[in-house]
CSV table of C-alpha atoms and ligand atoms in Angstrom, one decimal:
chain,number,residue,atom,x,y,z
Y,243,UNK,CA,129.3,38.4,91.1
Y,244,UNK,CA,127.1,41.3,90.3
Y,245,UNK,CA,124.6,44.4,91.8
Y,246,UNK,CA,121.2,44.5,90.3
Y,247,UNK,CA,119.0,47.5,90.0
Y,248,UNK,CA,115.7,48.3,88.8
Y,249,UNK,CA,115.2,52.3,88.0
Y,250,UNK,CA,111.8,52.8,87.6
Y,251,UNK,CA,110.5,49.7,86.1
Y,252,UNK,CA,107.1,48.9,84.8
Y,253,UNK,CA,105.0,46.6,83.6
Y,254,UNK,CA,101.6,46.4,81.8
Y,255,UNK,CA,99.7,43.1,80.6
Y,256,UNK,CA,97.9,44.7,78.1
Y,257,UNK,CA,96.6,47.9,79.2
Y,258,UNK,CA,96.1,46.7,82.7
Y,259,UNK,CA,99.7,48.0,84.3
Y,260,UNK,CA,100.7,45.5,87.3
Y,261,UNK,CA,104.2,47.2,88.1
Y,262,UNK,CA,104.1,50.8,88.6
Y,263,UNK,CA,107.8,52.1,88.7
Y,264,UNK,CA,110.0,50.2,90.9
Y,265,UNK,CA,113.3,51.3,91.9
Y,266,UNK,CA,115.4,48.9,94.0
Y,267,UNK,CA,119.2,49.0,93.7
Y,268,UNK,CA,121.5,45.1,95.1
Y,269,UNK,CA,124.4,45.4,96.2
Y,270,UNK,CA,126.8,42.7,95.2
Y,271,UNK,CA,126.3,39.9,97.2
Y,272,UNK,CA,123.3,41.1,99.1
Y,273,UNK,CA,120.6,38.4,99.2
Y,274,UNK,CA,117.4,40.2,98.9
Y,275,UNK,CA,113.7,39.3,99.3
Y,276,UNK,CA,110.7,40.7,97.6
Y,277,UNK,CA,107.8,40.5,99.8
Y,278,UNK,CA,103.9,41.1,99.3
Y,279,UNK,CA,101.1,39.6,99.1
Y,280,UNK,CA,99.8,37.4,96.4
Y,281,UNK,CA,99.0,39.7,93.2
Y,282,UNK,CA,101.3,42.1,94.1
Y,283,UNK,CA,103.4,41.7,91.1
Y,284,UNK,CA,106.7,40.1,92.9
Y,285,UNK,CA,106.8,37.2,90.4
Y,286,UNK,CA,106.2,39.6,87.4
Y,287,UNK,CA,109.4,41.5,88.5
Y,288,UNK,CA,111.5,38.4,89.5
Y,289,UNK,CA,111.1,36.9,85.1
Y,290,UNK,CA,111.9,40.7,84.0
Y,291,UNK,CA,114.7,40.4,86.1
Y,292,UNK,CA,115.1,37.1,84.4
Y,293,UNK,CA,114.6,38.2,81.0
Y,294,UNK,CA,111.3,35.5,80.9
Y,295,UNK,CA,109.3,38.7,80.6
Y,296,UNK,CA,109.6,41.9,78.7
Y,297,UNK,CA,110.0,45.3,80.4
Y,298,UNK,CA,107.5,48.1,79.4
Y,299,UNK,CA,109.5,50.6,80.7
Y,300,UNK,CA,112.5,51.7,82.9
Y,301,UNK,CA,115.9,49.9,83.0
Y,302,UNK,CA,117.1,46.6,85.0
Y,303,UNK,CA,121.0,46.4,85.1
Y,304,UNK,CA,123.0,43.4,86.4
Y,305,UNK,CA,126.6,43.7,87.0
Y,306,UNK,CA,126.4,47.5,85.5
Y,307,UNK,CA,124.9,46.2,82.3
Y,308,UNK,CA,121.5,47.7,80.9
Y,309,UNK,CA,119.8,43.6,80.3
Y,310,UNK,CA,116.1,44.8,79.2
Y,311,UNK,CA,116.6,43.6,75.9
Y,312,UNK,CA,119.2,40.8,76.4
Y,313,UNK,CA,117.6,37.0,76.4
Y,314,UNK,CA,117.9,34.8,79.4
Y,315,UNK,CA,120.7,32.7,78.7
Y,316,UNK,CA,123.0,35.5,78.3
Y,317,UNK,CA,122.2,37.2,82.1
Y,318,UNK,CA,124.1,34.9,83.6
Y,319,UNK,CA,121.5,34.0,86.0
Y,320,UNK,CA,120.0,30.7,87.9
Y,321,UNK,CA,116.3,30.6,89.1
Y,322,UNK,CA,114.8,28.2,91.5
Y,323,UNK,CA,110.8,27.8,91.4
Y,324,UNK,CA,108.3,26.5,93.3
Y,325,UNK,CA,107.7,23.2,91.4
Y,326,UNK,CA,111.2,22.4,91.1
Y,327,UNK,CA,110.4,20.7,87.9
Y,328,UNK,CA,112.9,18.1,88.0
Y,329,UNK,CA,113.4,15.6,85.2
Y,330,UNK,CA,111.7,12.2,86.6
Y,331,UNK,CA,113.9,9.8,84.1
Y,332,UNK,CA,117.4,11.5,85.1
Y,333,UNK,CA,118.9,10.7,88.1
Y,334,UNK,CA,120.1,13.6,90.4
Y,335,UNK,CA,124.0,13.4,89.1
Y,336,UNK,CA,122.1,13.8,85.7
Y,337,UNK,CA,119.4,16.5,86.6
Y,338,UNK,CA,121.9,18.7,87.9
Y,339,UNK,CA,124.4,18.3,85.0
Y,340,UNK,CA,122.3,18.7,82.6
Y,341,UNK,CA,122.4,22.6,81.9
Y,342,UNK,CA,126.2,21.8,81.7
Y,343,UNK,CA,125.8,19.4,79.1
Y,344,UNK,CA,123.4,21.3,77.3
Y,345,UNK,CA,126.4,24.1,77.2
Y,346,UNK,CA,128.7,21.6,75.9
Y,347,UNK,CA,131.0,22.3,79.3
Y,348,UNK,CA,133.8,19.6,79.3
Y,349,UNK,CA,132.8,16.5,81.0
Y,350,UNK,CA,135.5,16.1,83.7
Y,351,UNK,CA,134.8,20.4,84.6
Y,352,UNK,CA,130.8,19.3,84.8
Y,353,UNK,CA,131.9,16.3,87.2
Y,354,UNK,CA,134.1,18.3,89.4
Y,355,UNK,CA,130.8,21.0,89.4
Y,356,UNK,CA,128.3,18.9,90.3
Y,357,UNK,CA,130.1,16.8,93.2
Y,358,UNK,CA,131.2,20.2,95.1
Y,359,UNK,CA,127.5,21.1,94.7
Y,360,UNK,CA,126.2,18.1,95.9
Y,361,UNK,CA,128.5,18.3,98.7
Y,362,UNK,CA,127.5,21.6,99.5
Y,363,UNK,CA,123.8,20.2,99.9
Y,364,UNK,CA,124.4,16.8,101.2
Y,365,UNK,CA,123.5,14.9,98.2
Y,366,UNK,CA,126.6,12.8,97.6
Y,367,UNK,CA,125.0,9.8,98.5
Y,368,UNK,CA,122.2,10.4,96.2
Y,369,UNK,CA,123.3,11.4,93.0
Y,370,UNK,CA,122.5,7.8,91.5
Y,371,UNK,CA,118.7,8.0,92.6
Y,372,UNK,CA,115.6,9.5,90.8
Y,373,UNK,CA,113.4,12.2,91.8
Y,374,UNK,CA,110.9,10.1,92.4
Y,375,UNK,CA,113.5,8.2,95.6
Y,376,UNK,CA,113.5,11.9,96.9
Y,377,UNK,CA,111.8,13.4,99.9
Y,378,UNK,CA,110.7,17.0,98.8
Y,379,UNK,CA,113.1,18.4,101.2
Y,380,UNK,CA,115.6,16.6,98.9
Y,381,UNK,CA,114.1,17.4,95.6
Y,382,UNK,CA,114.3,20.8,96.7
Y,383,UNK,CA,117.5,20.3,97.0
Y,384,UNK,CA,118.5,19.1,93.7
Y,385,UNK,CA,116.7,21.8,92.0
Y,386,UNK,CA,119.4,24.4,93.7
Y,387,UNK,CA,121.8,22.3,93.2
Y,388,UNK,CA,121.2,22.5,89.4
Y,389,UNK,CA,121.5,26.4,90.1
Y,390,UNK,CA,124.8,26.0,91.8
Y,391,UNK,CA,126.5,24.6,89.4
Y,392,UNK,CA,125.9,26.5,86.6
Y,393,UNK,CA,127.9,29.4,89.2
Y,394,UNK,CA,125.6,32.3,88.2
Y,395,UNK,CA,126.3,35.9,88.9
Y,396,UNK,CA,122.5,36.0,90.4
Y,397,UNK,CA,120.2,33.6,92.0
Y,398,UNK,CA,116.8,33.8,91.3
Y,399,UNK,CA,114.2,32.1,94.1
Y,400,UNK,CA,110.7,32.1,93.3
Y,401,UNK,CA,108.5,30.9,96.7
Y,402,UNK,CA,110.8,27.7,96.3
Y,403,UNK,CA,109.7,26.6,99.9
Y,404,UNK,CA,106.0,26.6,99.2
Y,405,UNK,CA,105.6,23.2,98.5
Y,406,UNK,CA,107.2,22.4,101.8
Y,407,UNK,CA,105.7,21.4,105.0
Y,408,UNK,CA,105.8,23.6,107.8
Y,409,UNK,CA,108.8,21.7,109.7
Y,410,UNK,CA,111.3,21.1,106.6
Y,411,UNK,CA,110.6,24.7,105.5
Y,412,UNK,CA,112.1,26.2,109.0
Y,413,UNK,CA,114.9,23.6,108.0
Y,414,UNK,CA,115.1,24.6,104.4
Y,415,UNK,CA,115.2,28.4,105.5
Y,416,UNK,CA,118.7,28.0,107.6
Y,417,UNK,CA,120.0,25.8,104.5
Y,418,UNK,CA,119.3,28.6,102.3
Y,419,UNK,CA,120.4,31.0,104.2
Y,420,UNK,CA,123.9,29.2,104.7
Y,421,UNK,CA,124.2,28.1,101.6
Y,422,UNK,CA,124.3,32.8,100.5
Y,423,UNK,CA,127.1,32.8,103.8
Y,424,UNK,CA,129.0,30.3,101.7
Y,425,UNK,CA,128.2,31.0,98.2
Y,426,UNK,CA,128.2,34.8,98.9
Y,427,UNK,CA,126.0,35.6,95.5
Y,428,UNK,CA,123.5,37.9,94.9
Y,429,UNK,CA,120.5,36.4,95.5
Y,430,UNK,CA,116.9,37.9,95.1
Y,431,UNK,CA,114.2,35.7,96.3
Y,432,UNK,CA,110.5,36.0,96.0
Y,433,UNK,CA,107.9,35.1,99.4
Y,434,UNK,CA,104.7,35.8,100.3
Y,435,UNK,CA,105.4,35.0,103.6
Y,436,UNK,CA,106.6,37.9,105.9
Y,437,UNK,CA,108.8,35.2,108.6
Y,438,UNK,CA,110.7,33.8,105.9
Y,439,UNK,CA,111.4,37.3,104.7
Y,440,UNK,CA,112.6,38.7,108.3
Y,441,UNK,CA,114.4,35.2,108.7
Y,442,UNK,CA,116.2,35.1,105.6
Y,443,UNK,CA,116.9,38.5,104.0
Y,444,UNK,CA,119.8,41.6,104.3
Y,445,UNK,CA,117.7,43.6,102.7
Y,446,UNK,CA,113.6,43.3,102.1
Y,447,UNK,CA,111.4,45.1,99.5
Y,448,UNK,CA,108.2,45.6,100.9
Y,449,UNK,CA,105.9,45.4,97.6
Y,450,UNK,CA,102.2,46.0,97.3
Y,451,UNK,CA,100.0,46.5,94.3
Y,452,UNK,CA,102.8,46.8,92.1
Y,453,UNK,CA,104.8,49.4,94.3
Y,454,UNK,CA,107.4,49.5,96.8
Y,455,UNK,CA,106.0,50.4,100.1
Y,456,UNK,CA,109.4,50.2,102.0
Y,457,UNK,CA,112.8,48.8,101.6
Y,458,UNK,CA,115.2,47.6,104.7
Y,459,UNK,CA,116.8,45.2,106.7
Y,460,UNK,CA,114.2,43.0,108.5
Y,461,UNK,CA,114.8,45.0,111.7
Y,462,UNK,CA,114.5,48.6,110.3
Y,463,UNK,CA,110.9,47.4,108.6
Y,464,UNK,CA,109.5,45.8,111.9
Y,465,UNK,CA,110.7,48.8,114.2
Y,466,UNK,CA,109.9,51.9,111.9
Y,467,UNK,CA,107.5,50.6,109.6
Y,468,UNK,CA,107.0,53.6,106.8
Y,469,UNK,CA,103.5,53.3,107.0
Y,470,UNK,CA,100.7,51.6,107.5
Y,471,UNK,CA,100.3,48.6,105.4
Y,472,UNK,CA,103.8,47.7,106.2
Y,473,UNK,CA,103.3,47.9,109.7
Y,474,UNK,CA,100.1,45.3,109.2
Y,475,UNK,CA,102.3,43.1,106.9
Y,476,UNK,CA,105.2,42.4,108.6
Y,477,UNK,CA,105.3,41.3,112.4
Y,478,UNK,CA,103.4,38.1,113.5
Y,479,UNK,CA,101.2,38.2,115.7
Y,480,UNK,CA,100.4,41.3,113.8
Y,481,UNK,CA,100.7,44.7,114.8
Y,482,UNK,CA,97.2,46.1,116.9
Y,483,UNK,CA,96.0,49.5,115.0
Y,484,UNK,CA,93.7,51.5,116.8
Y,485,UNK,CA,92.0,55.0,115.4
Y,486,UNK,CA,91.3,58.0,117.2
Y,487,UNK,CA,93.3,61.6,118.0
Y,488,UNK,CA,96.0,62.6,120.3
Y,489,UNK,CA,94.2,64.8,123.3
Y,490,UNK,CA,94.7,68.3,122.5
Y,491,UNK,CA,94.9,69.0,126.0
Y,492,UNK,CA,97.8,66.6,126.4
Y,493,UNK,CA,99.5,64.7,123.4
Y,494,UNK,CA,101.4,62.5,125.5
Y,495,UNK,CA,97.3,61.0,126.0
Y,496,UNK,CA,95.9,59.0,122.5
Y,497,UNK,CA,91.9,59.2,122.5
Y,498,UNK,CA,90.1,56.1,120.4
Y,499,UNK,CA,86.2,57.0,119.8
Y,500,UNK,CA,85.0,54.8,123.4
Y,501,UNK,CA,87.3,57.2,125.3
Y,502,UNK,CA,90.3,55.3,126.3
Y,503,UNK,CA,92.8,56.9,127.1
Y,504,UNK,CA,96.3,55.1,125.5
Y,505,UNK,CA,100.0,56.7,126.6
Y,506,UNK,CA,102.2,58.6,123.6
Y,507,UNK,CA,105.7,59.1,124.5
Y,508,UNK,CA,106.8,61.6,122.0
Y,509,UNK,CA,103.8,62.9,120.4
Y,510,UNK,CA,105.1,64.0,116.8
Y,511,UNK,CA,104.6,67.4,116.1
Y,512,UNK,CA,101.6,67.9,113.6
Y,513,UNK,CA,99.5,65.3,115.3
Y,514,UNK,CA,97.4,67.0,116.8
Y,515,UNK,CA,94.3,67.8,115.5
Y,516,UNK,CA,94.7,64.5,112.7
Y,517,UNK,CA,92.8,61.6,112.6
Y,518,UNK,CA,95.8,58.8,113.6
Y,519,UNK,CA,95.9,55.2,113.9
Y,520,UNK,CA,97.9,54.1,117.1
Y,521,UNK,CA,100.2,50.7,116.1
Y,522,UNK,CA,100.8,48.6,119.1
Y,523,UNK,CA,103.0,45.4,118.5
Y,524,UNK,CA,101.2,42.5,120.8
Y,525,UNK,CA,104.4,42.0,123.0
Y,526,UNK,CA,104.8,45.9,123.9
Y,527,UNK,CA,101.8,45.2,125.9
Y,528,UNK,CA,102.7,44.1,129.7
Y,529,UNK,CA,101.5,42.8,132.7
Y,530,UNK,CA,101.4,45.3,135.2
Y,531,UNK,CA,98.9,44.5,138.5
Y,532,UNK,CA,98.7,48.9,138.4
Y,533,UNK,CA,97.8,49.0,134.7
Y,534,UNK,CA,94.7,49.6,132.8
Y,535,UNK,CA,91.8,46.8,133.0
Y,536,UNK,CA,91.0,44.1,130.3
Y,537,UNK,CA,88.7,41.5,129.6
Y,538,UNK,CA,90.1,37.8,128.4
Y,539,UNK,CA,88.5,37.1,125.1
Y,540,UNK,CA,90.3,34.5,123.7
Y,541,UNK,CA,93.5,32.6,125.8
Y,542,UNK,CA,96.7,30.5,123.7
Y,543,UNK,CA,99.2,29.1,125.3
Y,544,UNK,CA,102.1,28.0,123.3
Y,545,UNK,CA,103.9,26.5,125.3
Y,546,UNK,CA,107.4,29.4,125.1
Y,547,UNK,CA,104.6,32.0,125.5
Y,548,UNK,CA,100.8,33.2,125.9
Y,549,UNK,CA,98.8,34.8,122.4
Y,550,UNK,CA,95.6,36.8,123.7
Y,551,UNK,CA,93.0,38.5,122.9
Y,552,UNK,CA,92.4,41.4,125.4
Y,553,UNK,CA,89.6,43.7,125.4
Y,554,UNK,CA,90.8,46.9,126.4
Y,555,UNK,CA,88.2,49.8,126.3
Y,556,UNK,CA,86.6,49.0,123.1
Y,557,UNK,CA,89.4,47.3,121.1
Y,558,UNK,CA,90.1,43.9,120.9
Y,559,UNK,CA,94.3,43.9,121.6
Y,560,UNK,CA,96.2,40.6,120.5
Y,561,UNK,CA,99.2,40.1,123.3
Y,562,UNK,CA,102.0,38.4,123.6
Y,563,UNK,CA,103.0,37.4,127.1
Y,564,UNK,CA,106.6,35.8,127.9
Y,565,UNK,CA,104.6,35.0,131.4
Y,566,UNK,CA,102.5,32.2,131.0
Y,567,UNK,CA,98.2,33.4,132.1
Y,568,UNK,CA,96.3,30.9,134.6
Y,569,UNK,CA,93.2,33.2,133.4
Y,570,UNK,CA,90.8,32.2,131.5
Y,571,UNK,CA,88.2,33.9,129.2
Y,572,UNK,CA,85.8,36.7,130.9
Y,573,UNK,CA,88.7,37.1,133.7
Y,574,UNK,CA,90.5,40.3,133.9
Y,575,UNK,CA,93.7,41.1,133.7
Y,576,UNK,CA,95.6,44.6,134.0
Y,577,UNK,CA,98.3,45.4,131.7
Y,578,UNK,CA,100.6,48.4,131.0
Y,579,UNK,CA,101.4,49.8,127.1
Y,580,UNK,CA,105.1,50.4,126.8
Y,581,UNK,CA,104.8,54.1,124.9
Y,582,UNK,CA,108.0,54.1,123.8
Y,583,UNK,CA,107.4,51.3,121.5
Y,584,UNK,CA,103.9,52.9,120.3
Y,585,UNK,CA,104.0,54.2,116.4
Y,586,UNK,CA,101.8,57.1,115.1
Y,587,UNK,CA,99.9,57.3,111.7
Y,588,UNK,CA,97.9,59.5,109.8
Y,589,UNK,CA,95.0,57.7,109.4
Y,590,UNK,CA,94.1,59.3,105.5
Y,591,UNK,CA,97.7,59.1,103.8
Y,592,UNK,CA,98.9,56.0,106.3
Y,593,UNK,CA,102.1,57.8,106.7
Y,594,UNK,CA,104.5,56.9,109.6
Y,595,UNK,CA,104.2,60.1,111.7
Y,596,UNK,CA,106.7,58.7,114.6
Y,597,UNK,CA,110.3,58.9,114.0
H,719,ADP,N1,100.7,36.7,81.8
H,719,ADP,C1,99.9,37.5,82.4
H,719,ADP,N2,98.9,38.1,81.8
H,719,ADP,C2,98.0,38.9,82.4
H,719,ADP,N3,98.1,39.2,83.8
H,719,ADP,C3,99.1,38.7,84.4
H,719,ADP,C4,100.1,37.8,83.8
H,719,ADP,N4,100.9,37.4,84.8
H,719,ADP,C5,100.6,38.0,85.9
H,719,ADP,N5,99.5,38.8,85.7
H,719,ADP,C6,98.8,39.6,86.7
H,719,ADP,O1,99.8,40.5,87.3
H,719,ADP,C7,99.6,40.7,88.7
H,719,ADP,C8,100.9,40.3,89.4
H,719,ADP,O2,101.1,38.9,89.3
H,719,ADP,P1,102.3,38.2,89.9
H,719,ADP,O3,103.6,38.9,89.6
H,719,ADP,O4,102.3,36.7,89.6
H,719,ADP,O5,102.1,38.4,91.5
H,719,ADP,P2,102.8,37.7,92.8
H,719,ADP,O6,103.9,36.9,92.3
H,719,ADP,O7,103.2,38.8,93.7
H,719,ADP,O8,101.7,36.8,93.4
H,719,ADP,C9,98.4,39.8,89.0
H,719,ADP,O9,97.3,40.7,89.1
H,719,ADP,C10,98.3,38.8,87.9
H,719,ADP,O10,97.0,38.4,87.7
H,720,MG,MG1,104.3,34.8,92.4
């Protein structure tokens, strides 16, 4: 097994540079996600990391070991795309031996590989079928199983659940996430989507535009977002932002431009006197039959709880509601803002101003 680290990494398709200096540092073991949305230069990074891509500057190490220059096959790495790309006339013994084979690894070794894999995955009773016999969920399957055995020091996913419908890719996500408790190898894995991310990873990389926004465990990002963009990106329902300036008469008090009047708990000091954006998470917004008026705009009951949209002075709020809300649209309903849960940004720089 091996760390990976990228010290200040960058990329340029011609002059047009898509990774601007990166520096993220894996620990052993750690299974890691890149997140960001599409165009954000995630998949560029993943095939430097892979050695499918040359580096135009800074280093990427793997076990300690400068790779920039070193081809693929000698990183010691497996990768798992989004069109698993699995041969349609081998059968799924055959697909996921074939990497042995192609490394000349003695047949009875490559036997004894593939079987523990395809325990590992549930695919004993398939090896003799073809791709074709497969459900994606189990095509899917093969194609990391072809990654385990070739017993890599890093795992490489690239959006491998895309392809996926919603249902099997909740399944797919626990598999995944097992199969790094079992497996216990480095794993960096690419998503768009920000739930897979705070589902699956130790560690996320927040990514944007070819930077790093923020780097963290799933819980640090969502309850001290760095700054603005990741406090948009990652939370679902997401995160309300309202503009306006702490009352210079009383900071605990947050002005937006119609005059409401929003509670601060600790008002960070160098606030005042800044244009801020106030971030309010949907579910730190509570009934409370004392609280501030709102008018129903839009009403969603799921069933385990109720989304809505809330006008509140002259912001539209999205809630979450654990209650479930006989209201309907145009009704009012009064709810209280938790302050301790409220987060303070400058509203030029986007910085976090909250600790
Ligand atoms: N081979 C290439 N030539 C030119 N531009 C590319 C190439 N590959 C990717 N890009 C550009 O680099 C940026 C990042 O792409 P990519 O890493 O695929 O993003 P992501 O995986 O986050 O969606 C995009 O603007 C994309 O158009
Ligand atoms: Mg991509």
């Amino acid at each position: 097994m091996a760390g990976v680290q990228f010290a200040d990494v960058r990329k340029s398709f011609g002059a047009f540079p898509v990774i601007k200096g990166v520096d993220i540092d894996i620990a052993d073991g750690e299974f890691v996600i890149l997140v960001g949305p599409s165009g954000c230069g995630k998949s560029t990074l993943l095939r430097m990391l892979a050695g499918l891509e040359n580096i135009s500057g800074g280093e990427i190490k793997i076990g300690g070991r400068v790779v920039n220059t070193l081809p693929p096959k000698d990183r010691d790495i497996a990768m798992v795309f989004q069109n698993y790309a699995l041969y349609p006339h081998m059968t799924v013994e055959q697909n996921m031996g074939f990497s042995l084979m192609l490394n000349k690894a003695p047949k009875a070794e490559a036997e004894k590989r593939v079987k523990y894999a395809a325990g590992i995955l549930g695919l004993d009773k398939l090896l003799d079928r073809y791709p074709r016999q497969l459900s994606g969920g189990q095509r899917q399957r093969v194609a990391m199983g072809r990654a385990i055995v070739r017993d890599p020091e890093v795992f490489l996913f690239d959006e491998p659940l895309s392809n996926l419908d919603a249902k099997l890719r909740v399944a797919m996500r626990a598999e995944i996430k097992e199969l790094h408790q079992r497996l216990k190898t480095t794993t960096v894995y690419v998503t768009h989507d920000q739930i897979e991310a705070m589902t699956m990873a130790d560690k996320i990389v927040v990514m944007h535009d070819g930077v790093v926004e923020q780097i963290g465990t799933p819980l640090d990002l969502y309850d001290k977002p760095a700054n603005l963009f990741v406090g948009g990106f990652i939370g679902s329902p997401a995160m309300n932002m309202i503009k306006g300036r702490l009352d210079p008469e009383n900071p605990t008090r947050f002005k937006a431009p119609d005059g409401t009047a929003l509670p601060v708990s600790n008002p960070p000091a160098g606030a005042i006197g800044r244009d801020l954006v106030y971030g309010l998470r949907p579910e730190y917004i509570l009934l409370d039959a004392n609280g501030l008026p709102g008018e129903i705009v839009v009403i969603e009951p799921t069933g385990y709880e109720t989304h809505l949209i809330l006008k509140l002075g002259g912001s539209d709020l999205s809630c979450v509601f654990r209650e479930r809300v006989s209201a309907g649209p145009g009704e009012t309903l009064r709810v209280a803002i938790d302050a301790a849960h409220v987060h303070l940004f400058d509203a030029e720089s986007g910085r976090r101003l909250t600790d």
